[in-house]
XYZ file of C-alpha atoms in Angstrom:
683
model
C 0.426 30.125 -23.462
C -1.099 27.389 -21.130
C -1.352 23.767 -22.109
C -4.703 22.366 -22.873
C -6.012 20.198 -20.173
C -6.578 16.649 -21.287
C -8.932 14.228 -19.526
C -7.568 10.522 -19.721
C -10.149 7.807 -19.663
C -9.832 4.091 -19.053
C -12.320 3.422 -21.891
C -9.993 5.145 -24.262
C -6.964 2.931 -23.672
C -5.269 1.677 -26.808
C -2.008 -0.057 -27.039
C 1.053 1.851 -27.942
C 1.634 2.268 -31.640
C 5.348 1.536 -31.266
C 7.407 -0.718 -28.881
C 10.916 0.169 -27.643
C 12.523 -3.240 -26.783
C 16.053 -1.857 -26.002
C 17.328 1.491 -24.536
C 20.788 2.916 -24.308
C 21.265 6.009 -22.227
C 24.394 8.207 -21.699
C 24.312 11.006 -19.039
C 27.015 13.587 -18.796
C 26.084 15.129 -15.423
C 26.072 18.859 -14.901
C 24.074 20.844 -12.363
C 22.366 23.093 -14.991
C 23.446 21.442 -18.292
C 23.306 17.734 -18.076
C 23.539 16.164 -21.541
C 21.483 13.161 -22.251
C 22.037 10.893 -25.321
C 19.482 8.188 -25.982
C 19.624 5.237 -28.418
C 16.249 3.668 -28.736
C 15.470 0.582 -30.729
C 11.838 1.101 -32.016
C 9.284 -1.253 -33.648
C 6.014 -0.215 -35.103
C 3.020 -2.271 -33.578
C 0.284 -3.129 -35.988
C -0.644 -2.257 -39.528
C -0.720 1.601 -39.513
C 1.416 4.446 -40.702
C 1.076 6.792 -37.757
C 4.044 9.050 -36.968
C 6.077 8.601 -33.647
C 4.801 10.903 -30.852
C 7.287 10.800 -27.929
C 6.653 12.549 -24.552
C 9.319 15.125 -24.070
C 8.925 17.989 -21.420
C 11.251 20.545 -20.015
C 14.171 19.837 -22.226
C 16.177 21.355 -25.089
C 16.599 18.875 -27.973
C 19.883 19.417 -29.846
C 19.849 16.670 -32.503
C 17.577 13.817 -33.644
C 18.943 10.841 -35.703
C 17.189 7.899 -37.401
C 19.585 4.907 -38.305
C 22.471 7.265 -37.902
C 21.357 9.890 -40.186
C 20.641 13.403 -38.736
C 17.169 14.637 -39.329
C 16.747 18.216 -40.639
C 14.759 20.498 -38.344
C 11.822 20.411 -40.862
C 11.498 16.499 -40.154
C 10.767 16.839 -36.579
C 8.920 19.033 -34.195
C 9.148 19.764 -30.407
C 5.845 21.264 -29.223
C 3.334 20.982 -26.275
C 5.582 18.353 -24.433
C 5.987 16.131 -27.418
C 8.699 15.162 -29.932
C 6.905 14.537 -33.128
C 8.429 12.649 -36.191
C 5.727 12.092 -38.856
C 7.759 9.789 -41.260
C 9.482 6.731 -39.722
C 10.157 3.273 -40.921
C 8.727 0.214 -39.167
C 11.866 -0.564 -37.481
C 14.646 1.830 -36.691
C 17.173 3.204 -34.317
C 16.426 6.668 -32.906
C 19.162 8.575 -31.476
C 18.474 11.988 -29.630
C 20.622 14.392 -27.868
C 19.098 16.613 -25.347
C 19.929 19.072 -22.337
C 18.068 19.335 -19.236
C 18.573 21.462 -15.953
C 18.406 19.152 -12.832
C 19.379 22.016 -10.393
C 16.241 24.252 -11.314
C 13.820 21.229 -11.720
C 11.700 22.377 -8.878
C 9.082 20.059 -9.903
C 11.305 17.186 -8.574
C 10.141 14.826 -11.246
C 12.532 13.258 -13.656
C 16.221 14.101 -12.827
C 17.025 16.854 -10.175
C 19.681 17.993 -8.027
C 19.317 18.709 -4.236
C 21.938 19.326 -1.818
C 24.717 18.488 -4.160
C 23.100 14.995 -5.045
C 21.648 13.883 -8.495
C 18.464 11.922 -7.828
C 15.428 10.825 -9.963
C 11.855 10.353 -9.523
C 9.976 8.958 -12.510
C 6.646 7.639 -11.223
C 4.153 8.404 -12.656
C 5.247 10.476 -15.691
C 8.769 11.887 -14.794
C 10.858 10.045 -17.256
C 9.557 12.381 -20.032
C 11.482 15.232 -18.218
C 14.902 13.124 -18.914
C 14.736 12.212 -22.557
C 11.969 11.718 -25.225
C 10.238 8.468 -24.676
C 6.848 6.645 -24.830
C 6.365 7.352 -21.118
C 3.806 4.841 -20.345
C 3.901 1.626 -18.302
C 3.031 -0.763 -21.173
C 6.259 0.018 -22.975
C 8.690 -2.258 -21.244
C 12.465 -2.217 -22.310
C 15.950 -3.413 -21.647
C 18.005 -0.517 -20.260
C 21.846 0.054 -20.464
C 22.979 3.205 -18.854
C 26.385 4.942 -18.914
C 26.882 7.685 -16.165
C 29.655 10.307 -16.414
C 30.531 12.801 -13.875
C 33.078 14.631 -11.938
C 34.665 12.006 -9.702
C 35.443 14.520 -6.856
C 31.905 15.856 -6.572
C 30.004 12.633 -7.626
C 32.059 9.556 -6.538
C 28.996 7.262 -6.460
C 27.194 6.476 -9.705
C 24.112 4.334 -9.525
C 21.447 3.012 -11.839
C 19.308 -0.016 -12.290
C 20.612 -3.489 -12.753
C 24.199 -4.707 -12.632
C 27.267 -2.730 -12.661
C 29.156 -4.054 -15.689
C 32.007 -1.584 -16.153
C 33.522 1.445 -14.515
C 36.561 3.436 -14.961
C 38.285 7.053 -14.957
C 38.658 9.544 -17.760
C 41.431 11.764 -18.679
C 39.548 15.126 -17.607
C 38.891 14.285 -14.002
C 35.629 12.557 -14.554
C 34.684 8.832 -14.099
C 31.966 6.732 -15.485
C 29.800 3.776 -14.651
C 27.981 1.319 -17.008
C 24.828 -0.187 -15.660
C 22.773 -2.904 -17.404
C 19.475 -4.329 -16.431
C 18.664 -7.529 -17.715
C 14.845 -7.407 -17.035
C 12.419 -5.485 -18.873
C 10.844 -2.476 -17.177
C 8.688 0.465 -17.883
C 10.266 3.936 -17.819
C 8.829 4.895 -14.455
C 11.191 2.400 -12.841
C 14.221 4.014 -14.281
C 16.564 5.504 -11.593
C 19.889 7.420 -11.548
C 21.758 8.538 -8.382
C 25.094 10.457 -8.153
C 26.702 12.110 -5.210
C 28.982 11.944 -2.243
C 27.495 8.813 -0.474
C 28.807 6.153 1.769
C 27.229 2.640 2.140
C 26.639 -0.162 4.477
C 27.298 -3.476 2.687
C 26.012 -6.876 3.386
C 25.082 -10.118 1.589
C 21.941 -12.380 1.131
C 21.866 -15.868 -0.414
C 18.666 -16.522 -2.011
C 16.790 -19.980 -1.830
C 17.913 -20.445 -5.434
C 21.696 -19.937 -4.283
C 22.290 -16.562 -5.897
C 24.484 -14.359 -3.598
C 23.243 -10.824 -3.665
C 25.170 -7.918 -2.540
C 23.007 -5.447 -0.454
C 24.038 -1.815 -0.142
C 22.400 0.987 1.555
C 23.849 4.305 0.407
C 23.483 7.437 2.692
C 24.909 10.879 3.220
C 27.950 10.079 5.371
C 26.827 11.620 8.631
C 23.906 8.976 8.632
C 25.838 5.886 8.153
C 25.513 4.818 11.694
C 21.738 4.635 11.577
C 21.299 2.012 8.782
C 21.755 -1.253 10.536
C 18.077 -1.786 11.073
C 17.103 -1.021 7.635
C 19.549 -3.572 6.398
C 18.231 -6.308 8.618
C 14.653 -5.294 7.558
C 15.673 -5.811 4.053
C 17.002 -9.280 4.629
C 14.112 -10.330 6.650
C 11.701 -9.249 3.777
C 13.628 -10.947 1.101
C 13.518 -14.288 3.129
C 9.741 -13.767 4.029
C 8.977 -13.226 0.240
C 10.780 -16.569 -0.554
C 9.032 -18.503 2.237
C 5.372 -17.021 1.807
C 5.072 -16.451 -1.940
C 8.259 -18.515 -3.334
C 9.701 -15.219 -5.029
C 13.286 -14.868 -4.959
C 15.436 -11.836 -5.823
C 16.640 -11.857 -9.526
C 19.721 -9.603 -9.768
C 23.343 -9.730 -8.276
C 22.883 -6.531 -6.424
C 20.174 -4.703 -4.412
C 20.739 -0.992 -3.676
C 18.864 1.450 -1.497
C 19.666 5.228 -1.571
C 18.471 7.251 1.355
C 18.720 11.068 1.136
C 17.173 13.805 3.310
C 15.781 15.631 0.283
C 14.130 12.824 -1.630
C 10.578 14.319 -2.561
C 8.610 11.067 -2.064
C 8.355 8.554 0.719
C 10.174 5.972 -1.218
C 10.303 4.486 -4.767
C 10.632 0.976 -5.964
C 13.001 1.524 -8.912
C 14.155 -1.789 -10.097
C 17.210 -2.722 -7.828
C 17.652 0.855 -6.927
C 15.086 1.693 -4.200
C 15.252 5.500 -3.248
C 13.902 6.502 0.067
C 13.587 9.577 2.243
C 16.057 9.268 4.872
C 13.297 8.981 7.616
C 12.137 5.646 6.270
C 15.736 4.188 6.533
C 17.601 5.798 9.431
C 17.282 4.730 12.964
C 19.102 4.411 16.339
C 17.796 3.186 19.656
C 18.786 6.323 21.384
C 16.319 8.441 19.305
C 14.037 6.201 17.379
C 10.584 5.196 18.728
C 8.676 1.986 18.091
C 6.665 3.819 15.514
C 9.826 4.737 13.586
C 11.113 1.322 13.703
C 7.715 -0.059 12.479
C 7.645 2.354 9.736
C 11.035 1.450 8.429
C 10.492 -2.254 8.460
C 7.125 -1.830 6.694
C 8.456 0.644 4.041
C 11.624 -1.288 3.314
C 9.524 -4.374 2.918
C 6.910 -2.559 0.703
C 9.427 -1.274 -1.743
C 11.286 -4.493 -1.929
C 8.085 -6.541 -2.517
C 7.485 -4.401 -5.558
C 10.279 -6.253 -7.209
C 7.594 -8.827 -8.246
C 4.227 -7.035 -7.673
C 4.876 -3.982 -9.853
C 8.351 -4.518 -11.545
C 8.430 -8.068 -12.922
C 4.580 -7.691 -13.370
C 3.524 -4.146 -13.830
C 0.510 -2.069 -14.917
C -0.659 -1.740 -18.321
C -1.852 1.777 -17.681
C -2.141 3.961 -14.554
C -5.893 3.112 -14.262
C -4.533 -0.218 -12.942
C -2.545 1.504 -10.110
C -4.146 -0.527 -7.272
C -2.993 -3.676 -9.124
C 0.484 -3.035 -7.903
C -0.100 -0.727 -4.967
C -3.136 -2.569 -3.016
C -1.513 -5.730 -3.758
C 1.936 -4.643 -2.196
C 0.470 -2.958 0.506
C -1.500 -6.157 1.501
C 1.853 -8.027 1.198
C 3.730 -5.589 3.506
C 0.841 -5.832 6.050
C 1.133 -9.753 5.944
C 4.864 -9.464 6.375
C 4.450 -7.130 9.391
C 1.973 -9.254 10.938
C 4.259 -12.259 10.669
C 7.123 -10.386 12.244
C 5.182 -9.194 15.297
C 1.578 -9.866 16.589
C -0.807 -10.329 13.723
C -3.872 -9.057 15.889
C -1.847 -5.920 16.782
C -1.048 -5.228 13.153
C -4.540 -5.931 12.051
C -5.985 -3.456 14.534
C -3.434 -0.791 13.540
C -4.429 -1.175 10.064
C -8.065 -0.846 10.760
C -7.385 2.295 12.846
C -5.321 3.724 10.037
C -8.127 2.769 7.405
C -10.863 4.415 9.521
C -8.837 7.483 10.311
C -7.889 8.309 6.737
C -9.537 6.146 4.005
C -13.073 6.133 5.388
C -13.207 10.006 5.478
C -11.956 9.939 1.841
C -14.719 7.579 0.833
C -17.314 9.605 2.476
C -16.175 12.985 1.169
C -16.443 14.861 -2.153
C -13.202 13.354 -3.552
C -14.629 9.727 -3.100
C -13.500 7.621 -5.968
C -13.208 3.881 -6.753
C -10.025 1.935 -6.369
C -9.826 1.764 -10.064
C -10.569 5.324 -11.299
C -12.337 5.778 -14.710
C -10.647 9.001 -15.561
C -8.260 11.492 -14.408
C -6.534 14.705 -15.495
C -3.185 14.407 -13.528
C -2.400 10.965 -12.537
C -0.414 12.024 -9.419
C -3.635 12.957 -7.730
C -4.632 9.379 -7.678
C -2.022 8.117 -5.284
C -4.671 8.128 -2.646
C -5.688 6.144 0.613
C -8.432 4.547 -1.397
C -6.176 3.054 -4.212
C -3.640 1.942 -1.586
C -5.358 0.978 1.695
C -8.752 0.105 0.434
C -7.163 -1.615 -2.420
C -5.199 -3.750 0.133
C -8.528 -4.681 1.835
C -9.932 -5.857 -1.512
C -6.843 -8.046 -1.951
C -7.349 -9.347 1.562
C -11.059 -10.272 0.577
C -9.602 -12.646 -2.161
C -7.451 -14.292 0.659
C -10.449 -14.511 2.926
C -12.504 -16.134 0.221
C -9.880 -18.551 -0.986
C -7.821 -19.105 2.046
C -4.125 -18.577 2.323
C -3.423 -21.766 0.256
C -5.855 -20.769 -2.397
C -4.441 -17.234 -2.443
C -1.027 -18.545 -2.941
C -2.289 -20.715 -5.781
C -3.703 -17.715 -7.387
C -0.533 -15.745 -6.976
C 1.750 -18.563 -8.474
C -0.662 -18.632 -11.441
C -0.639 -14.767 -11.816
C 3.289 -14.741 -11.999
C 3.332 -17.873 -14.346
C 1.053 -16.167 -16.871
C 2.264 -12.637 -16.641
C 5.875 -12.336 -15.622
C 7.455 -9.559 -17.768
C 4.069 -8.176 -18.735
C 2.102 -5.076 -18.243
C -1.540 -6.167 -17.155
C -4.711 -5.428 -15.620
C -6.859 -5.882 -12.429
C -8.917 -8.251 -14.462
C -5.746 -10.416 -15.253
C -5.217 -10.502 -11.406
C -8.880 -11.577 -10.697
C -8.791 -14.196 -13.535
C -5.741 -15.753 -12.179
C -7.214 -16.073 -8.705
C -10.360 -17.538 -10.098
C -8.835 -19.939 -12.527
C -6.226 -21.231 -10.013
C -9.040 -22.150 -7.613
C -11.909 -23.105 -9.959
C -14.197 -20.306 -8.651
C -16.231 -17.508 -9.990
C -15.137 -14.281 -8.951
C -16.683 -11.950 -11.441
C -18.589 -10.127 -8.731
C -15.385 -8.722 -7.127
C -15.328 -6.363 -10.161
C -17.912 -4.405 -8.389
C -15.390 -3.535 -5.744
C -13.124 -1.721 -8.204
C -15.798 0.607 -9.967
C -17.831 1.837 -7.072
C -16.859 4.447 -4.530
C -17.696 4.792 -0.807
C -17.530 2.555 2.248
C -20.348 -0.280 2.422
C -22.711 -0.516 5.318
C -24.082 -3.702 6.500
C -27.214 -3.582 8.887
C -27.690 -6.601 10.905
C -31.105 -7.603 12.431
C -31.435 -10.502 15.027
C -34.392 -12.734 15.676
C -34.219 -15.490 18.304
C -36.729 -18.265 18.351
C -36.506 -19.427 22.030
C -38.843 -22.386 21.292
C -36.689 -23.830 18.563
C -33.420 -22.289 19.813
C -32.748 -20.763 16.550
C -30.928 -17.525 15.771
C -31.637 -15.601 12.567
C -29.390 -13.045 11.262
C -30.680 -10.867 8.473
C -27.816 -8.920 6.869
C -28.380 -6.048 4.347
C -25.700 -4.199 2.559
C -25.874 -0.826 1.134
C -23.348 1.788 -0.376
C -24.555 5.209 0.518
C -22.260 7.019 -1.616
C -23.642 5.377 -4.763
C -27.234 5.208 -3.642
C -30.096 2.632 -4.473
C -28.488 1.762 -7.915
C -25.367 0.293 -6.334
C -24.177 -3.119 -7.436
C -23.956 -5.596 -4.633
C -20.368 -6.342 -3.276
C -18.792 -9.415 -2.079
C -18.669 -9.032 1.621
C -17.210 -11.963 3.599
C -18.349 -11.562 7.243
C -16.375 -13.785 9.704
C -18.618 -14.527 12.582
C -19.191 -16.948 15.611
C -21.662 -17.082 18.632
C -20.851 -16.960 22.297
C -23.057 -18.330 24.996
C -24.187 -16.587 28.082
C -20.944 -17.691 29.808
C -18.533 -16.501 27.114
C -18.038 -19.954 25.602
C -17.935 -20.176 21.707
C -20.599 -22.419 20.283
C -20.317 -24.842 17.507
C -22.178 -23.493 14.617
C -25.081 -25.538 13.221
C -26.231 -23.954 10.043
C -29.879 -24.569 9.395
C -30.349 -22.119 6.678
C -27.801 -20.209 4.423
C -25.177 -22.934 4.302
C -24.499 -22.260 0.586
C -23.177 -18.838 1.599
C -20.905 -20.088 4.253
C -17.164 -20.721 4.010
C -15.211 -22.578 6.525
C -13.864 -20.622 9.499
C -10.733 -20.986 11.669
C -12.469 -23.967 13.552
C -15.877 -25.412 14.195
C -17.049 -22.369 16.137
C -16.896 -20.002 13.296
C -17.782 -19.641 9.553
C -17.306 -16.834 6.968
C -20.808 -15.664 5.796
C -20.288 -14.431 2.279
C -22.899 -11.571 1.676
C -23.205 -11.033 -2.222
C -26.755 -10.056 -2.383
C -28.418 -6.882 -1.118
C -30.042 -8.993 1.687
C -29.346 -12.451 2.852
C -30.408 -14.519 5.932
C -28.414 -16.988 8.062
C -30.214 -19.272 10.451
C -28.022 -20.920 13.230
C -29.676 -23.920 15.199
C -28.919 -25.012 18.731
C -28.433 -21.599 20.143
C -29.252 -21.440 23.622
C -30.960 -18.234 25.317
C -28.631 -15.331 26.129
C -26.156 -16.120 23.302
C -24.597 -13.204 21.462
C -23.323 -13.174 17.804
C -19.787 -12.147 17.269
C -19.722 -10.366 13.818
C -16.828 -9.187 11.531
C -14.026 -10.850 13.504
C -10.602 -10.035 11.980
C -12.467 -6.920 10.219
C -12.819 -9.539 7.345
C -14.550 -6.665 5.090
C -13.930 -3.017 5.111
C -17.311 -2.003 6.010
C -19.505 -0.023 8.540
C -21.096 -2.650 10.584
C -24.555 -1.579 12.080
C -25.090 -4.311 14.819
C -28.006 -3.837 17.428
C -25.750 -4.603 20.380
C -26.532 -3.335 23.861
C -23.554 -1.942 26.124
C -23.882 -5.297 28.107
C -23.468 -7.423 24.904
C -20.428 -5.274 23.702
C -18.850 -5.799 27.393
C -19.613 -9.572 26.976
C -17.708 -9.783 23.671
C -14.837 -7.661 25.036
C -14.430 -10.059 27.781
C -14.677 -13.359 26.088
C -14.529 -13.293 22.201
C -11.546 -15.358 21.041
C -10.899 -13.071 18.272
C -8.332 -10.305 19.273
C -9.751 -7.725 16.975
C -13.396 -8.137 18.023
C -12.565 -7.868 21.662
C -10.694 -4.559 20.823
C -13.574 -3.454 18.646
C -16.174 -4.352 21.333
C -14.237 -2.116 23.944
C -13.906 0.691 21.223
C -17.739 0.469 20.712
C -18.300 1.015 24.364
C -16.004 3.958 24.601
C -17.468 5.365 21.460
C -21.110 5.178 22.829
C -20.269 6.577 26.303
C -18.191 9.444 24.499
C -21.188 10.246 22.358
C -23.797 9.978 25.187
C -21.748 12.446 27.086
C -21.278 14.884 24.203
C -25.041 14.973 24.185
C -25.198 15.669 27.936
C -22.557 18.382 27.531
C -24.877 19.972 24.785
C -27.733 19.999 27.109
C -25.795 21.236 29.943
C -25.916 18.125 32.094
C -23.290 16.563 34.181
C -21.158 13.861 32.608
C -21.769 10.111 33.507
C -19.700 7.385 32.294
C -21.257 3.945 31.172
C -20.803 1.393 33.989
C -20.481 -1.305 31.342
C -17.508 0.597 29.764
C -15.842 1.132 33.130
C -16.136 -2.446 33.969
C -14.960 -3.710 30.726
C -11.973 -1.271 30.696
C -10.777 -2.025 34.294
C -10.890 -5.718 33.462
C -8.582 -5.214 30.469
C -6.320 -2.909 32.518
C -5.952 -5.676 35.170
C -4.648 -8.027 32.563
C -2.530 -5.562 30.637
C 0.694 -7.253 31.364
C -0.297 -10.514 29.587
C -0.097 -8.878 26.177
C 1.192 -5.309 26.520
C 1.097 -4.529 22.835
C -2.499 -5.466 22.262
C -3.527 -3.905 25.537
C -1.885 -0.620 24.570
C -4.353 -0.507 21.693
C -7.407 -1.811 23.750
C -6.869 0.767 26.382
C -6.706 3.664 24.203
C -9.798 5.839 23.517
C -11.165 6.400 19.888
C -9.414 9.407 18.504
C -11.185 12.610 17.619
C -11.090 11.988 13.865
C -12.965 8.908 14.158
C -15.268 10.325 16.710
C -16.046 13.024 14.339
C -16.860 10.611 11.626
C -20.066 9.533 13.573
C -21.495 13.060 13.175
C -22.866 14.929 10.057
C -21.998 18.338 11.727
C -18.929 17.568 14.034
C -19.055 19.148 17.407
C -15.365 19.710 17.572
C -15.000 21.447 20.940
C -17.351 19.222 22.736
C -15.923 16.103 21.497
C -12.398 17.349 22.603
C -13.756 18.248 25.931
C -15.614 15.083 26.725
C -12.788 12.792 25.421
C -10.254 14.710 27.594
C -12.671 14.326 30.643
C -12.857 10.626 30.163
C -9.155 10.179 30.042
C -8.946 12.163 33.162
C -11.672 9.955 34.833
C -9.726 6.772 33.831
C -6.474 8.074 35.166
C -8.064 9.238 38.533
C -10.371 6.356 39.176
C -7.865 3.540 38.436
C -4.657 5.394 39.457
C -3.194 2.780 41.793
C -3.714 0.099 39.062
C -2.090 2.141 36.498
C 0.893 2.757 38.839
C 1.195 -1.012 39.303
C 1.081 -1.805 35.713
C 3.702 0.772 34.997
C 5.999 -0.362 37.726
C 5.793 -4.027 36.686
C 6.383 -3.196 33.171
C 9.439 -1.123 34.050
C 10.884 -4.162 36.121
C 10.574 -6.155 32.930
C 12.388 -3.735 30.642
C 15.722 -4.745 29.185
C 17.776 -3.130 26.397
C 15.535 -1.776 23.685
C 14.511 -4.118 21.044
C 11.924 -3.698 18.214
C 10.123 -6.983 19.162
C 6.823 -6.052 20.760
């Protein structure tokens, strides 16, 4: 009999009827008949007499006790994924013994066994497959976990927190007792048992705590863990320096196994990774591999505060932890390498994967209002667009203001399960500003469009910019968003002009210098008037991709080429060259459709070779600047994608660039080869 489909809605949220402040678990591990004994301290919340309903899926419940007394079968029911006890006191200890089958747990949720290793995955709703529990993130508990297993088959026994006791038993088994002193929701529970070896190191926090760092892997992978260990130490130091956040336990463990079903999971003090996000050697790993490891290790570590110490009240708040932590790992990576290169890579990723999601039939806001299965909302929108929304806070408040907001957020909510409104209120209150309009980002789907119209008054030397925002996915009834547009103006020689704002000053925030401002577009249409602008000047809009939008600017090829050559913002110089490439590719797709010969834009070719000539000045940035827009992004410009023609015309342009500038390519390659030393991930 199929289980009834239930739609969960944000508006239906109610606090839990019971809290579980303390949890004691004992596992006697067996591939097909693992015994789990739980001891839960339970307290009724509020003046009600409701029964206790615990999530309990895919298990066999053997016995149920309340305050030491075994309940008769008539006093409890296990049906439709719930353990139901209708009559319970206000405070009591519940003990449950149940059996689970990790080997045949093909859902890979809860506790499962793969390739001889026991492993868990509890986010979002996997803990209910381990033992009966209130499996929701606003139930936060202190955990003590005893693991018992055959010592020969499972010599390593790991769980959350600090190891407080271990020993051997008479029957060839051994045990480990773990205790986590920090309250956490059930989705952060973790257990690993198997034949693993570890790389060990130490880190001393800014508070003087010495932390043992261990990366556990299958024995044949131990020689590939050194880079991940260094990435972990870098991320720990960075979080202290950037956000004042120190690690809070005596040990931090990472487990990397080939068969882990997720990319990585931030379980408190016991992060579990798929091996591809930990293992690397210079002989076989690429730059992309190293960058991925550095970013994912940092991301999962950063969750210790943004996700674990402060967690989500309910799963509708997922972007609270994921959007914020993606933003934090982006900032970390930017500080390790070149900020502009990281920003461009993030924009490419956003446009390639998230923009199509926003434009398609599965579009949803970063805070969904309803779901049937929560696993379906671990999306590019919740993560990547969520990170862009967090970045808007930093753009509006500045780095120092954003840090003040983060400090207040942790001061108010450490140890709590909270909401996106709590985060917004902390940012607003710490800086004395009104941020209520940011709410519109959380509840509306789709990518905003901003149309820019220019008018130049030559006699008064005034440039008027009229910006109009829209949200095509919502339509005319959309609520205006907060869109900070970082901008400047270049004169005809390519020099940045000081900005003299004649109208619209109230909407302008300081830029990085006197030649720039951040125009905060908060209405459907707003106007900015700049004075003392000489003829031939060109506005430079959306520097640093300061808002996740589609910008509709009426620039000519010559103007884009001017920006590509002279704008001081690395992102906008890259963007200008991409716009030129995009336009000449689309023009030639149309020529191909008409049966005409291909003809490449002179402005594009000139701008392209100018960048190629300077490629050695900044190889990482130029590697991006000299890459053509990919076919996915090209296809996004069309309602009906001419797949074959786009492929053909892009291939033809690459061939033309290779042939036309072959001597220059050869010289750049030879000079780069001369500069090469032993491999180092330091581009």
